């Protein structure tokens, strides 16, 4: 394959044509890799089980919902567009440990992360991830 699969970039127009749930699918994976990498680098001697337990605190729908509520005022109009597109998408399922509103906000958060990742906006992703780490360290979720 000619393209470097780790460096796929799409135009915003291409991303706008994607299903918000497909963007959330990508965003979920990107966020999970960020969280796992961050935790493993910060807690090098922690057991894998304990790393997993800590990761769940970041990635569960309740936490993502709290994060996006605190981030909303930081979002640009186009970022808000993708968040709302994901939040309003009908997925057909709700996890047993989250209510519908939390799950929808979490889906919007993941859609936003997927959008930023696919257009290659690493600076903005780093800003948001730093915001999340600071929020977590202050007991914000």
Tab-separated table of C-alpha atoms in Angstrom:
chain	number	residue	atom	x	y	z
A	1	UNK	CA	0.000	0.000	0.000
A	2	UNK	CA	1.355	3.407	-0.917
A	3	UNK	CA	0.017	5.383	2.042
A	4	UNK	CA	1.522	5.236	5.498
A	5	UNK	CA	-1.487	3.908	7.407
A	6	UNK	CA	-0.312	5.635	10.574
A	7	UNK	CA	-0.344	8.983	8.798
A	8	UNK	CA	-3.700	8.956	7.006
A	9	UNK	CA	-5.100	12.466	6.689
A	10	UNK	CA	-8.469	13.518	5.379
A	11	UNK	CA	-9.860	16.876	4.417
A	12	UNK	CA	-12.538	18.396	6.598
A	13	UNK	CA	-14.960	17.991	3.691
A	14	UNK	CA	-14.229	14.241	3.579
A	15	UNK	CA	-14.661	13.928	7.341
A	16	UNK	CA	-17.979	15.814	7.219
A	17	UNK	CA	-19.290	13.083	4.888
A	18	UNK	CA	-18.533	10.351	7.424
A	19	UNK	CA	-21.067	8.977	9.853
A	20	UNK	CA	-20.673	10.532	13.307
A	21	UNK	CA	-20.592	7.031	14.757
A	22	UNK	CA	-17.689	6.127	12.453
A	23	UNK	CA	-15.866	9.223	13.744
A	24	UNK	CA	-16.673	8.161	17.314
A	25	UNK	CA	-15.319	4.683	16.506
A	26	UNK	CA	-11.990	6.270	15.506
A	27	UNK	CA	-12.072	8.777	18.371
A	28	UNK	CA	-12.649	6.039	20.936
A	29	UNK	CA	-9.531	4.204	19.768
A	30	UNK	CA	-7.392	7.356	19.617
A	31	UNK	CA	-8.462	8.392	23.116
A	32	UNK	CA	-7.842	4.882	24.469
A	33	UNK	CA	-4.302	4.857	23.026
A	34	UNK	CA	-3.641	8.307	24.488
A	35	UNK	CA	-4.871	7.263	27.949
A	36	UNK	CA	-2.955	3.983	27.960
A	37	UNK	CA	0.243	5.633	26.736
A	38	UNK	CA	-0.057	8.434	29.288
A	39	UNK	CA	-0.711	6.049	32.181
A	40	UNK	CA	2.050	3.616	31.201
A	41	UNK	CA	4.574	6.446	30.910
A	42	UNK	CA	3.543	8.029	34.225
A	43	UNK	CA	3.280	4.773	36.190
A	44	UNK	CA	6.066	2.592	34.806
A	45	UNK	CA	6.054	0.165	37.728
A	46	UNK	CA	2.277	-0.245	37.980
A	47	UNK	CA	0.809	-3.646	37.165
A	48	UNK	CA	-1.146	-4.013	33.934
A	49	UNK	CA	-4.275	-4.728	35.946
A	50	UNK	CA	-3.907	-1.458	37.859
A	51	UNK	CA	-3.151	0.427	34.628
A	52	UNK	CA	-6.388	-0.973	33.231
A	53	UNK	CA	-8.318	0.103	36.326
A	54	UNK	CA	-6.895	3.631	35.999
A	55	UNK	CA	-7.639	3.740	32.261
A	56	UNK	CA	-11.291	2.922	32.912
A	57	UNK	CA	-11.548	6.073	35.034
A	58	UNK	CA	-10.664	8.123	31.937
A	59	UNK	CA	-12.579	6.279	29.233
A	60	UNK	CA	-15.911	5.460	30.848
A	61	UNK	CA	-18.883	7.382	29.497
A	62	UNK	CA	-19.417	9.305	32.740
A	63	UNK	CA	-15.850	10.668	32.666
A	64	UNK	CA	-15.985	11.566	28.989
A	65	UNK	CA	-19.302	13.319	29.578
A	66	UNK	CA	-17.810	15.364	32.424
A	67	UNK	CA	-14.766	16.230	30.315
A	68	UNK	CA	-16.747	17.503	27.349
A	69	UNK	CA	-19.008	19.581	29.583
A	70	UNK	CA	-15.923	21.355	30.913
A	71	UNK	CA	-14.401	21.638	27.431
A	72	UNK	CA	-17.487	23.030	25.663
A	73	UNK	CA	-16.505	26.658	26.245
A	74	UNK	CA	-13.063	25.918	24.775
A	75	UNK	CA	-14.408	24.524	21.496
A	76	UNK	CA	-14.415	26.360	18.189
A	77	UNK	CA	-17.597	26.476	16.113
A	78	UNK	CA	-16.416	23.645	13.865
A	79	UNK	CA	-15.377	21.516	16.867
A	80	UNK	CA	-18.793	22.154	18.422
A	81	UNK	CA	-20.383	21.072	15.125
A	82	UNK	CA	-18.670	17.661	15.322
A	83	UNK	CA	-19.397	17.260	19.037
A	84	UNK	CA	-23.108	17.961	18.442
A	85	UNK	CA	-23.165	15.708	15.388
A	86	UNK	CA	-21.895	12.838	17.542
A	87	UNK	CA	-24.028	13.720	20.562
A	88	UNK	CA	-27.177	13.657	18.451
A	89	UNK	CA	-26.361	10.411	16.613
A	90	UNK	CA	-28.608	7.474	17.410
A	91	UNK	CA	-26.446	4.461	18.196
A	92	UNK	CA	-29.202	2.071	19.238
A	93	UNK	CA	-27.402	0.933	22.386
A	94	UNK	CA	-26.530	2.374	25.782
A	95	UNK	CA	-23.960	0.739	28.034
A	96	UNK	CA	-25.241	-0.647	31.315
A	97	UNK	CA	-23.052	1.696	33.379
A	98	UNK	CA	-24.142	5.003	31.805
A	99	UNK	CA	-27.358	6.891	31.362
A	100	UNK	CA	-28.498	8.005	27.911
A	101	UNK	CA	-27.366	11.631	28.294
A	102	UNK	CA	-23.880	10.636	29.504
A	103	UNK	CA	-23.539	8.153	26.670
A	104	UNK	CA	-24.564	10.719	24.059
A	105	UNK	CA	-22.155	13.328	25.434
A	106	UNK	CA	-19.391	10.698	25.461
A	107	UNK	CA	-20.201	9.806	21.848
A	108	UNK	CA	-19.978	13.500	20.948
A	109	UNK	CA	-16.607	13.705	22.699
A	110	UNK	CA	-15.316	10.680	20.777
A	111	UNK	CA	-16.655	12.119	17.502
A	112	UNK	CA	-14.703	15.324	18.158
A	113	UNK	CA	-11.512	13.345	18.876
A	114	UNK	CA	-12.030	11.294	15.693
A	115	UNK	CA	-12.498	14.471	13.650
A	116	UNK	CA	-9.337	16.111	15.000
A	117	UNK	CA	-7.331	12.942	14.486
A	118	UNK	CA	-8.470	12.362	10.901
A	119	UNK	CA	-7.750	15.940	9.802
A	120	UNK	CA	-4.321	15.648	11.443
A	121	UNK	CA	-4.744	18.397	14.034
A	122	UNK	CA	-2.239	16.982	16.519
A	123	UNK	CA	-1.669	20.353	18.197
A	124	UNK	CA	-5.327	20.627	19.133
A	125	UNK	CA	-5.448	17.006	20.297
A	126	UNK	CA	-2.415	17.617	22.513
A	127	UNK	CA	-4.076	20.729	23.949
A	128	UNK	CA	-7.268	18.796	24.738
A	129	UNK	CA	-5.358	15.855	26.209
A	130	UNK	CA	-3.344	18.209	28.464
A	131	UNK	CA	-6.611	19.840	29.541
A	132	UNK	CA	-8.003	16.385	30.411
A	133	UNK	CA	-4.905	15.396	32.396
A	134	UNK	CA	-5.016	18.660	34.352
A	135	UNK	CA	-8.718	18.171	34.984
A	136	UNK	CA	-8.151	14.595	36.219
A	137	UNK	CA	-5.273	15.702	38.459
A	138	UNK	CA	-7.560	18.313	40.052
A	139	UNK	CA	-10.211	15.669	40.722
A	140	UNK	CA	-12.488	16.995	37.977
A	141	UNK	CA	-13.921	13.572	37.097
